[in-house]
Amino acid sequence: MKSAANINAPAIKSASNTWRVFAIASIAIFMVSLDTTILYAGFNNILQSFPNAKASDLSWAMSAYSIVYAALLIPAGGIADKYGRKKIFILGTLLFIAASFACGASPSVFWLIVARVFQSIGACLLSPAALALVLEAFPKEKRSVAMGAWGAVGALAAALGPGIGSFIIDVGGWEWAFFINIPIGLFCIWLSATQLRESAHPRKKIRLDWLGMLQLMVGVSAITFGIVEMKTGAWDTTGLIGFILAGILVLLSYIPWAKFNPEPLFDLSLFKNRTFLFANLAGFTFAIAFSIMFFSFFFWMKEIWHYPQTLAGTAIMPGPLSVVPTAIIAGKLASKIGHRPLLIAGSITYALSGLWYMLIPEANPNYLQHWLPGMLLSGMSIGLVMPSLSAAAVHALPPKDYAVGSAINHAIRQIGTVIGVAITVLLLAKAPLQIIDFKTTYAIHISLALITALLCIPINTKPKRK
């Protein structure tokens, strides 16, 4: 008997709708990416609306989302493969917009965090399903181009998020930064139901590795808690270091568990693939650097240059906008020369952008000369690195592992994002901020970018000559 994948894949590819599949999947990814950048922009506004909350409390609205996303994304990939990517994609989108409404209606930081957890579950279901639908729709020789365009979609959302989010927050309040997801998501569901074909790789059985997910969530949460609370004065430094070390031990305890468990959260044997291993390690370090950089931009614009909300968001847009054309060009180049040259060049350029921010901007605003060049440099760097890492991670995997492999890659990057947010809150969530406070932030940015470049050296996706 032919599997659902064998029945449906030719229909998807033979029709002239490969880019239509891409467009529909991209709407949902755009919505998820937009929501993330909007929250960065609205951090201070949300904090001000809850007078009894601390910055460290609100940071969990961001961190809880990423932690749950990282833990559930991997089994979500397997669920999409088994039960149907279209079906799970629609279900995830529906849950995401329902949780978005709950976020906007939250009466306290606690309920906002709870709503963000459910929003994360929705994102977990739709993200790997969306990427698997796209990979299934394109022939293998065209996937680098598709992944370049896929990275450009996320970059476009990141570019528009600060400006759109800041404008929405100024006009309607931070609540509408979440409510905006509802019409976008409903439109995506309608298109999916009417135009997508089902795609799946049926598996005999899927058992959720609850202990593995718990190890991941507890470990990352403990590390994040230790970093975020380091300067609040509420905890002893030795105790917080203990939290961090305990979190690392919990994460490491997954290794023997995965070897013992016949169906672990993710199969460690995938990491025997050298390119998959180093693409994920590089994705982790680059995600930390990226979240530190992006989050710190808003602190600089509002606390050092005292830009109003909408102007601060607009000022950050040129960098992410430059990611879009760079990602598309990088995808085309990667199909000819492989990803390694792009990754190394992008990582080194990203380190140079951190050096620019460390040395050039001053207390007196001079956007065109002191800030814009660094934004463009960082944007082009991200366009070279992020989509290339995503593509490299799944390059050598068989079709049955597309969703799971991409889910592992995104989960690891989400963990990096959590760590980056925690570091930024530790260093910059205080008043009054001074320029000297940003020096350490950008030193970490530069170091992580250079480490990423080193980790990209073993990655090999260069096409073989026929």
CSV table of C-alpha atoms in Angstrom, one decimal:
chain,number,residue,atom,x,y,z
A,1,MET,CA,0.0,0.0,0.0
A,2,LYS,CA,1.3,3.5,-0.8
A,3,SER,CA,1.8,5.8,2.0
A,4,ALA,CA,0.0,9.2,2.3
A,5,ALA,CA,3.3,10.9,1.4
A,6,ASN,CA,3.7,8.9,-1.8
A,7,ILE,CA,0.2,9.6,-2.8
A,8,ASN,CA,0.2,13.3,-2.1
A,9,ALA,CA,3.8,14.4,-2.8
A,10,PRO,CA,3.6,14.1,-6.6
A,11,ALA,CA,0.3,16.0,-6.6
A,12,ILE,CA,1.8,18.8,-4.7
A,13,LYS,CA,4.9,19.0,-6.8
A,14,SER,CA,3.4,18.4,-10.3
A,15,ALA,CA,0.9,21.3,-9.8
A,16,SER,CA,2.3,24.8,-10.3
A,17,ASN,CA,1.5,25.6,-6.7
A,18,THR,CA,4.9,25.0,-4.9
A,19,TRP,CA,5.1,28.7,-4.2
A,20,ARG,CA,1.5,28.8,-3.2
A,21,VAL,CA,2.2,26.3,-0.5
A,22,PHE,CA,5.2,28.4,0.5
A,23,ALA,CA,3.0,31.6,0.6
A,24,ILE,CA,0.3,30.0,2.8
A,25,ALA,CA,2.9,28.5,5.2
A,26,SER,CA,4.7,31.8,5.3
A,27,ILE,CA,1.7,33.7,6.5
A,28,ALA,CA,1.6,31.7,9.7
A,29,ILE,CA,5.4,31.9,10.2
A,30,PHE,CA,5.2,35.7,9.5
A,31,MET,CA,2.5,36.0,12.2
A,32,VAL,CA,4.6,34.1,14.8
A,33,SER,CA,7.8,36.0,14.0
A,34,LEU,CA,5.9,39.3,14.0
A,35,ASP,CA,4.5,38.5,17.5
A,36,THR,CA,8.0,37.9,18.9
A,37,THR,CA,9.5,41.2,17.7
A,38,ILE,CA,6.4,43.1,18.8
A,39,LEU,CA,6.9,41.8,22.3
A,40,TYR,CA,10.5,43.0,22.3
A,41,ALA,CA,9.2,46.5,21.3
A,42,GLY,CA,6.5,46.6,23.9
A,43,PHE,CA,8.5,45.3,26.9
A,44,ASN,CA,8.6,48.6,28.8
A,45,ASN,CA,5.0,49.5,28.0
A,46,ILE,CA,3.7,46.2,29.3
A,47,LEU,CA,5.9,46.5,32.4
A,48,GLN,CA,4.4,50.0,33.1
A,49,SER,CA,0.9,48.7,32.9
A,50,PHE,CA,1.5,46.3,35.7
A,51,PRO,CA,2.9,48.5,38.5
A,52,ASN,CA,3.6,45.6,40.9
A,53,ALA,CA,5.6,43.6,38.4
A,54,LYS,CA,9.4,43.6,38.0
A,55,ALA,CA,11.4,43.4,34.8
A,56,SER,CA,12.5,39.9,35.8
A,57,ASP,CA,8.9,38.9,36.2
A,58,LEU,CA,7.9,40.1,32.8
A,59,SER,CA,10.9,38.5,31.2
A,60,TRP,CA,9.2,35.2,31.9
A,61,ALA,CA,6.5,36.1,29.4
A,62,MET,CA,9.2,35.9,26.8
A,63,SER,CA,11.2,33.1,28.4
A,64,ALA,CA,8.3,30.8,29.2
A,65,TYR,CA,7.2,31.0,25.6
A,66,SER,CA,10.6,30.0,24.3
A,67,ILE,CA,11.2,27.2,26.9
A,68,VAL,CA,7.9,25.5,26.2
A,69,TYR,CA,8.5,26.0,22.4
A,70,ALA,CA,11.8,24.3,22.7
A,71,ALA,CA,10.5,21.4,24.7
A,72,LEU,CA,7.4,20.7,22.6
A,73,LEU,CA,8.6,21.6,19.1
A,74,ILE,CA,10.4,18.3,18.6
A,75,PRO,CA,7.5,16.0,19.4
A,76,ALA,CA,5.3,18.4,17.4
A,77,GLY,CA,7.4,17.6,14.4
A,78,GLY,CA,6.8,13.9,14.8
A,79,ILE,CA,3.1,14.6,15.3
A,80,ALA,CA,2.9,16.6,12.1
A,81,ASP,CA,4.6,13.8,10.2
A,82,LYS,CA,2.3,11.1,11.6
A,83,TYR,CA,-1.2,12.8,11.7
A,84,GLY,CA,-0.8,15.1,8.7
A,85,ARG,CA,1.0,18.3,8.2
A,86,LYS,CA,-1.9,20.3,6.9
A,87,LYS,CA,-4.2,19.2,9.8
A,88,ILE,CA,-1.6,20.0,12.5
A,89,PHE,CA,-0.7,23.3,10.8
A,90,ILE,CA,-4.3,24.4,10.9
A,91,LEU,CA,-4.8,23.2,14.5
A,92,GLY,CA,-1.6,25.0,15.6
A,93,THR,CA,-2.7,28.3,13.9
A,94,LEU,CA,-6.1,28.1,15.6
A,95,LEU,CA,-4.6,27.6,19.0
A,96,PHE,CA,-2.1,30.4,18.5
A,97,ILE,CA,-4.7,33.0,17.7
A,98,ALA,CA,-6.9,31.9,20.6
A,99,ALA,CA,-4.0,32.3,23.0
A,100,SER,CA,-3.1,35.6,21.4
A,101,PHE,CA,-6.5,36.9,22.4
A,102,ALA,CA,-5.9,35.6,25.9
A,103,CYS,CA,-2.6,37.4,26.0
A,104,GLY,CA,-4.1,40.7,25.1
A,105,ALA,CA,-6.9,40.2,27.7
A,106,SER,CA,-4.5,39.2,30.5
A,107,PRO,CA,-5.3,41.1,33.8
A,108,SER,CA,-1.8,40.4,35.3
A,109,VAL,CA,1.7,39.3,34.4
A,110,PHE,CA,0.9,35.8,35.7
A,111,TRP,CA,-2.0,35.3,33.3
A,112,LEU,CA,0.0,36.8,30.5
A,113,ILE,CA,2.7,34.2,31.1
A,114,VAL,CA,0.0,31.4,31.2
A,115,ALA,CA,-1.4,32.7,27.9
A,116,ARG,CA,2.0,32.8,26.4
A,117,VAL,CA,2.6,29.2,27.3
A,118,PHE,CA,-0.5,28.2,25.3
A,119,GLN,CA,0.5,30.5,22.5
A,120,SER,CA,3.8,28.7,22.4
A,121,ILE,CA,2.1,25.3,22.1
A,122,GLY,CA,0.2,26.6,19.0
A,123,ALA,CA,3.4,27.9,17.5
A,124,CYS,CA,5.0,24.5,18.2
A,125,LEU,CA,2.3,22.7,16.3
A,126,LEU,CA,2.3,25.0,13.2
A,127,SER,CA,6.0,25.7,12.8
A,128,PRO,CA,7.5,22.3,11.9
A,129,ALA,CA,4.4,21.4,10.0
A,130,ALA,CA,4.7,24.6,7.9
A,131,LEU,CA,8.4,23.9,7.1
A,132,ALA,CA,7.7,20.3,6.3
A,133,LEU,CA,4.9,21.3,3.9
A,134,VAL,CA,7.4,23.6,2.1
A,135,LEU,CA,10.2,21.1,1.9
A,136,GLU,CA,7.8,18.5,0.6
A,137,ALA,CA,6.6,20.9,-2.1
A,138,PHE,CA,10.0,21.7,-3.5
A,139,PRO,CA,12.4,19.3,-5.3
A,140,LYS,CA,15.7,18.8,-3.4
A,141,GLU,CA,17.7,20.8,-5.8
A,142,LYS,CA,15.5,23.9,-5.2
A,143,ARG,CA,15.3,23.6,-1.4
A,144,SER,CA,18.2,26.0,-0.8
A,145,VAL,CA,16.4,28.7,-2.8
A,146,ALA,CA,13.2,27.9,-0.9
A,147,MET,CA,15.0,28.0,2.5
A,148,GLY,CA,16.6,31.4,1.5
A,149,ALA,CA,13.1,32.8,0.8
A,150,TRP,CA,11.9,31.1,4.1
A,151,GLY,CA,14.5,33.0,6.0
A,152,ALA,CA,13.5,36.2,4.3
A,153,VAL,CA,9.9,35.8,5.5
A,154,GLY,CA,11.0,35.6,9.1
A,155,ALA,CA,13.4,38.5,8.5
A,156,LEU,CA,10.6,40.6,6.9
A,157,ALA,CA,8.5,40.0,10.0
A,158,ALA,CA,11.4,41.0,12.2
A,159,ALA,CA,11.8,44.1,10.1
A,160,LEU,CA,8.2,45.2,10.2
A,161,GLY,CA,7.6,44.0,13.8
A,162,PRO,CA,9.3,46.9,15.7
A,163,GLY,CA,7.7,49.6,13.5
A,164,ILE,CA,4.2,48.0,13.3
A,165,GLY,CA,4.3,46.9,16.9
A,166,SER,CA,5.4,50.3,18.2
A,167,PHE,CA,2.7,52.0,16.1
A,168,ILE,CA,0.0,49.6,17.3
A,169,ILE,CA,1.1,50.1,20.9
A,170,ASP,CA,1.1,53.9,20.6
A,171,VAL,CA,-2.4,53.9,19.0
A,172,GLY,CA,-4.2,51.1,20.8
A,173,GLY,CA,-2.1,49.9,23.7
A,174,TRP,CA,0.1,46.8,24.0
A,175,GLU,CA,-2.9,44.5,24.0
A,176,TRP,CA,-3.4,45.1,20.3
A,177,ALA,CA,0.1,43.8,19.7
A,178,PHE,CA,-1.5,40.4,20.4
A,179,PHE,CA,-5.0,41.0,19.0
A,180,ILE,CA,-3.4,41.7,15.6
A,181,ASN,CA,-2.7,38.0,15.2
A,182,ILE,CA,-6.4,37.1,15.1
A,183,PRO,CA,-7.3,38.4,11.6
A,184,ILE,CA,-4.0,37.2,10.1
A,185,GLY,CA,-4.5,33.7,11.6
A,186,LEU,CA,-8.1,33.3,10.5
A,187,PHE,CA,-7.1,34.3,6.9
A,188,CYS,CA,-4.3,31.7,7.0
A,189,ILE,CA,-6.7,29.0,8.2
A,190,TRP,CA,-9.1,29.7,5.4
A,191,LEU,CA,-6.4,29.5,2.8
A,192,SER,CA,-5.0,26.3,4.3
A,193,ALA,CA,-8.4,24.6,4.4
A,194,THR,CA,-9.2,25.4,0.8
A,195,GLN,CA,-5.9,25.2,-1.0
A,196,LEU,CA,-3.4,22.9,0.8
A,197,ARG,CA,-3.1,19.2,0.1
A,198,GLU,CA,-2.4,16.8,3.0
A,199,SER,CA,1.2,15.5,3.4
A,200,ALA,CA,2.3,12.9,6.0
A,201,HIS,CA,4.8,10.2,6.7
A,202,PRO,CA,2.8,7.7,8.8
A,203,ARG,CA,4.5,6.2,11.8
A,204,LYS,CA,3.3,3.1,13.7
A,205,LYS,CA,3.1,4.9,17.0
A,206,ILE,CA,4.2,8.1,18.7
A,207,ARG,CA,4.9,8.1,22.4
A,208,LEU,CA,5.5,11.5,24.0
A,209,ASP,CA,8.7,11.5,26.1
A,210,TRP,CA,7.3,13.4,29.1
A,211,LEU,CA,10.4,13.0,31.2
A,212,GLY,CA,12.6,14.2,28.4
A,213,MET,CA,10.4,17.3,27.9
A,214,LEU,CA,10.4,17.9,31.7
A,215,GLN,CA,14.2,17.6,31.8
A,216,LEU,CA,14.5,20.2,29.0
A,217,MET,CA,12.0,22.7,30.6
A,218,VAL,CA,13.4,22.3,34.1
A,219,GLY,CA,17.0,22.6,33.0
A,220,VAL,CA,16.6,25.7,30.9
A,221,SER,CA,14.2,27.3,33.4
A,222,ALA,CA,16.8,26.8,36.2
A,223,ILE,CA,19.6,28.3,34.2
A,224,THR,CA,17.4,31.2,33.1
A,225,PHE,CA,16.2,31.9,36.7
A,226,GLY,CA,19.8,31.9,37.9
A,227,ILE,CA,20.8,34.5,35.3
A,228,VAL,CA,17.7,36.8,35.5
A,229,GLU,CA,17.7,37.0,39.3
A,230,MET,CA,21.5,37.6,39.7
A,231,LYS,CA,21.1,41.3,40.3
A,232,THR,CA,17.7,41.6,41.9
A,233,GLY,CA,19.0,41.1,45.4
A,234,ALA,CA,16.2,38.7,46.2
A,235,TRP,CA,18.6,35.7,46.1
A,236,ASP,CA,22.1,34.8,47.4
A,237,THR,CA,24.6,34.7,44.5
A,238,THR,CA,25.8,31.3,45.6
A,239,GLY,CA,22.3,29.9,45.5
A,240,LEU,CA,21.7,31.3,42.0
A,241,ILE,CA,25.0,29.7,40.8
A,242,GLY,CA,23.6,26.5,42.3
A,243,PHE,CA,20.4,27.0,40.2
A,244,ILE,CA,22.5,27.4,37.0
A,245,LEU,CA,24.7,24.4,37.7
A,246,ALA,CA,21.6,22.3,38.6
A,247,GLY,CA,20.0,23.3,35.4
A,248,ILE,CA,23.1,22.2,33.4
A,249,LEU,CA,23.1,18.8,35.2
A,250,VAL,CA,19.4,18.3,34.5
A,251,LEU,CA,20.0,19.0,30.8
A,252,LEU,CA,23.0,16.6,30.8
A,253,SER,CA,20.9,13.9,32.5
A,254,TYR,CA,19.0,13.7,29.2
A,255,ILE,CA,21.9,11.9,27.5
A,256,PRO,CA,21.7,8.6,29.5
A,257,TRP,CA,17.9,8.9,29.5
A,258,ALA,CA,17.8,9.2,25.7
A,259,LYS,CA,20.1,6.1,25.4
A,260,PHE,CA,17.9,4.1,27.7
A,261,ASN,CA,14.5,5.2,26.4
A,262,PRO,CA,13.4,3.5,23.1
A,263,GLU,CA,11.5,6.6,22.0
A,264,PRO,CA,13.3,9.7,23.5
A,265,LEU,CA,12.3,13.3,22.9
A,266,PHE,CA,14.8,13.4,20.1
A,267,ASP,CA,17.2,10.7,18.7
A,268,LEU,CA,20.8,11.5,19.7
A,269,SER,CA,21.9,9.5,16.6
A,270,LEU,CA,20.9,12.4,14.4
A,271,PHE,CA,23.9,14.2,15.9
A,272,LYS,CA,26.3,11.7,14.4
A,273,ASN,CA,25.8,13.6,11.2
A,274,ARG,CA,28.7,16.1,11.5
A,275,THR,CA,26.9,18.9,9.6
A,276,PHE,CA,23.7,18.5,11.6
A,277,LEU,CA,25.7,18.6,14.9
A,278,PHE,CA,27.7,21.8,14.1
A,279,ALA,CA,24.8,23.6,12.5
A,280,ASN,CA,22.9,23.2,15.7
A,281,LEU,CA,25.8,24.2,17.9
A,282,ALA,CA,26.3,27.3,15.8
A,283,GLY,CA,22.5,28.0,15.8
A,284,PHE,CA,22.6,28.0,19.6
A,285,THR,CA,25.5,30.5,20.0
A,286,PHE,CA,24.1,32.7,17.2
A,287,ALA,CA,20.6,32.7,18.8
A,288,ILE,CA,22.1,34.0,22.1
A,289,ALA,CA,24.0,36.8,20.2
A,290,PHE,CA,21.0,37.7,18.1
A,291,SER,CA,18.5,38.0,21.0
A,292,ILE,CA,21.0,40.1,23.0
A,293,MET,CA,21.6,42.4,20.1
A,294,PHE,CA,17.9,42.8,19.1
A,295,PHE,CA,16.6,43.3,22.7
A,296,SER,CA,19.4,45.8,23.5
A,297,PHE,CA,18.5,48.0,20.6
A,298,PHE,CA,15.2,48.9,22.2
A,299,PHE,CA,16.9,49.7,25.5
A,300,TRP,CA,19.4,52.0,23.7
A,301,MET,CA,16.7,53.8,21.7
A,302,LYS,CA,14.4,54.5,24.6
A,303,GLU,CA,16.8,54.8,27.5
A,304,ILE,CA,19.9,56.4,26.0
A,305,TRP,CA,18.5,58.4,23.0
A,306,HIS,CA,15.0,58.8,24.6
A,307,TYR,CA,13.2,58.1,21.3
A,308,PRO,CA,9.4,57.8,21.6
A,309,GLN,CA,7.9,54.3,21.0
A,310,THR,CA,7.0,54.6,17.3
A,311,LEU,CA,10.3,56.3,16.4
A,312,ALA,CA,12.3,53.7,18.3
A,313,GLY,CA,10.6,50.9,16.5
A,314,THR,CA,11.0,52.5,13.1
A,315,ALA,CA,14.7,53.2,13.8
A,316,ILE,CA,15.3,49.5,14.2
A,317,MET,CA,13.6,48.4,10.9
A,318,PRO,CA,16.4,49.0,8.4
A,319,GLY,CA,18.6,46.2,9.8
A,320,PRO,CA,16.0,43.4,9.6
A,321,LEU,CA,14.8,44.8,6.2
A,322,SER,CA,18.3,44.3,4.8
A,323,VAL,CA,18.1,40.6,5.9
A,324,VAL,CA,15.4,39.9,3.2
A,325,PRO,CA,17.4,40.5,0.0
A,326,THR,CA,20.5,39.0,1.6
A,327,ALA,CA,18.7,35.8,2.6
A,328,ILE,CA,17.3,35.4,-0.9
A,329,ILE,CA,20.8,35.9,-2.5
A,330,ALA,CA,22.4,33.6,0.1
A,331,GLY,CA,19.9,30.8,-0.7
A,332,LYS,CA,20.9,31.0,-4.4
A,333,LEU,CA,24.6,31.0,-3.7
A,334,ALA,CA,24.3,28.1,-1.2
A,335,SER,CA,22.8,25.9,-3.9
A,336,LYS,CA,26.1,26.4,-5.9
A,337,ILE,CA,28.8,26.7,-3.3
A,338,GLY,CA,27.3,25.3,-0.1
A,339,HIS,CA,26.6,27.1,3.2
A,340,ARG,CA,30.0,27.1,4.9
A,341,PRO,CA,31.5,30.2,3.1
A,342,LEU,CA,28.3,32.2,3.8
A,343,LEU,CA,28.1,31.1,7.4
A,344,ILE,CA,31.7,32.0,8.2
A,345,ALA,CA,31.6,35.4,6.4
A,346,GLY,CA,28.2,36.2,8.0
A,347,SER,CA,29.4,35.4,11.5
A,348,ILE,CA,32.6,37.4,11.2
A,349,THR,CA,30.6,40.4,9.8
A,350,TYR,CA,28.2,40.0,12.7
A,351,ALA,CA,31.1,40.3,15.1
A,352,LEU,CA,32.1,43.5,13.3
A,353,SER,CA,28.6,44.9,13.7
A,354,GLY,CA,28.9,44.3,17.5
A,355,LEU,CA,32.3,46.1,17.4
A,356,TRP,CA,30.6,49.1,15.6
A,357,TYR,CA,27.9,49.4,18.3
A,358,MET,CA,30.5,49.1,21.1
A,359,LEU,CA,32.7,51.9,19.7
A,360,ILE,CA,30.7,54.4,17.6
A,361,PRO,CA,27.3,55.5,19.0
A,362,GLU,CA,27.4,58.3,21.6
A,363,ALA,CA,24.9,59.8,24.0
A,364,ASN,CA,23.8,62.5,21.5
A,365,PRO,CA,21.6,60.9,18.8
A,366,ASN,CA,23.2,60.7,15.4
A,367,TYR,CA,21.2,58.0,13.7
A,368,LEU,CA,22.4,58.2,10.1
A,369,GLN,CA,26.1,58.2,10.9
A,370,HIS,CA,26.4,56.4,14.2
A,371,TRP,CA,23.6,53.8,14.1
A,372,LEU,CA,22.3,53.0,10.6
A,373,PRO,CA,25.7,51.6,9.2
A,374,GLY,CA,25.8,49.1,12.1
A,375,MET,CA,22.1,48.2,11.5
A,376,LEU,CA,22.8,47.4,7.8
A,377,LEU,CA,25.9,45.5,8.7
A,378,SER,CA,24.1,43.3,11.3
A,379,GLY,CA,21.1,42.8,9.0
A,380,MET,CA,23.2,41.5,6.1
A,381,SER,CA,25.1,39.3,8.5
A,382,ILE,CA,21.9,37.8,9.8
A,383,GLY,CA,20.7,37.2,6.2
A,384,LEU,CA,23.8,35.2,5.5
A,385,VAL,CA,23.7,33.1,8.8
A,386,MET,CA,20.1,32.4,9.9
A,387,PRO,CA,18.6,30.8,6.8
A,388,SER,CA,21.8,29.1,6.0
A,389,LEU,CA,21.9,27.4,9.4
A,390,SER,CA,18.3,26.2,9.0
A,391,ALA,CA,19.0,24.8,5.6
A,392,ALA,CA,22.3,23.2,6.6
A,393,ALA,CA,20.7,21.5,9.6
A,394,VAL,CA,18.3,19.5,7.4
A,395,HIS,CA,20.5,19.2,4.3
A,396,ALA,CA,21.6,15.6,4.8
A,397,LEU,CA,18.5,14.3,6.5
A,398,PRO,CA,16.1,11.8,4.8
A,399,PRO,CA,12.6,13.2,4.0
A,400,LYS,CA,11.0,11.3,6.9
A,401,ASP,CA,13.1,13.3,9.4
A,402,TYR,CA,12.5,16.8,7.9
A,403,ALA,CA,10.0,17.9,10.5
A,404,VAL,CA,11.8,16.4,13.4
A,405,GLY,CA,15.2,17.6,12.2
A,406,SER,CA,14.0,21.2,11.7
A,407,ALA,CA,12.2,21.0,15.0
A,408,ILE,CA,15.4,20.1,16.8
A,409,ASN,CA,17.2,23.0,15.1
A,410,HIS,CA,14.5,25.5,16.1
A,411,ALA,CA,14.3,24.1,19.6
A,412,ILE,CA,18.0,24.6,20.2
A,413,ARG,CA,17.8,28.1,18.8
A,414,GLN,CA,14.9,28.8,21.1
A,415,ILE,CA,17.0,27.8,24.1
A,416,GLY,CA,19.6,30.2,22.9
A,417,THR,CA,17.0,32.9,22.7
A,418,VAL,CA,16.0,32.3,26.3
A,419,ILE,CA,19.6,32.6,27.5
A,420,GLY,CA,20.1,35.8,25.4
A,421,VAL,CA,16.9,37.4,26.9
A,422,ALA,CA,18.0,36.5,30.4
A,423,ILE,CA,21.5,38.0,29.8
A,424,THR,CA,20.0,41.2,28.4
A,425,VAL,CA,17.5,41.6,31.3
A,426,LEU,CA,20.4,41.0,33.8
A,427,LEU,CA,22.6,43.7,32.2
A,428,LEU,CA,20.1,46.3,30.9
A,429,ALA,CA,16.8,46.0,32.8
A,430,LYS,CA,17.6,48.8,35.3
A,431,ALA,CA,17.4,52.5,35.7
A,432,PRO,CA,19.2,54.7,34.9
A,433,LEU,CA,21.0,53.1,32.0
A,434,GLN,CA,24.4,54.5,30.8
A,435,ILE,CA,26.5,53.8,27.7
A,436,ILE,CA,29.0,51.9,29.8
A,437,ASP,CA,26.3,49.3,30.6
A,438,PHE,CA,26.1,48.3,26.9
A,439,LYS,CA,29.9,47.6,26.6
A,440,THR,CA,29.6,44.2,28.2
A,441,THR,CA,26.5,43.4,26.2
A,442,TYR,CA,28.3,44.0,22.9
A,443,ALA,CA,31.5,42.2,24.1
A,444,ILE,CA,29.3,39.1,24.6
A,445,HIS,CA,27.8,39.7,21.1
A,446,ILE,CA,31.2,39.8,19.5
A,447,SER,CA,32.5,36.8,21.3
A,448,LEU,CA,29.5,34.6,20.4
A,449,ALA,CA,29.6,35.7,16.8
A,450,LEU,CA,33.3,34.6,16.5
A,451,ILE,CA,32.5,31.3,18.3
A,452,THR,CA,29.7,30.8,15.7
A,453,ALA,CA,32.2,31.3,12.9
A,454,LEU,CA,34.5,28.6,14.3
A,455,LEU,CA,31.6,26.2,14.8
A,456,CYS,CA,30.6,26.6,11.1
A,457,ILE,CA,34.0,25.4,9.8
A,458,PRO,CA,33.0,21.6,9.9
A,459,ILE,CA,29.7,22.2,8.1
A,460,ASN,CA,29.8,20.7,4.6
A,461,THR,CA,26.8,21.1,2.3
A,462,LYS,CA,28.8,21.9,-0.9
A,463,PRO,CA,27.0,20.2,-3.9
A,464,LYS,CA,28.9,17.3,-5.4
A,465,ARG,CA,30.0,17.6,-8.9
A,466,LYS,CA,28.3,15.3,-11.3
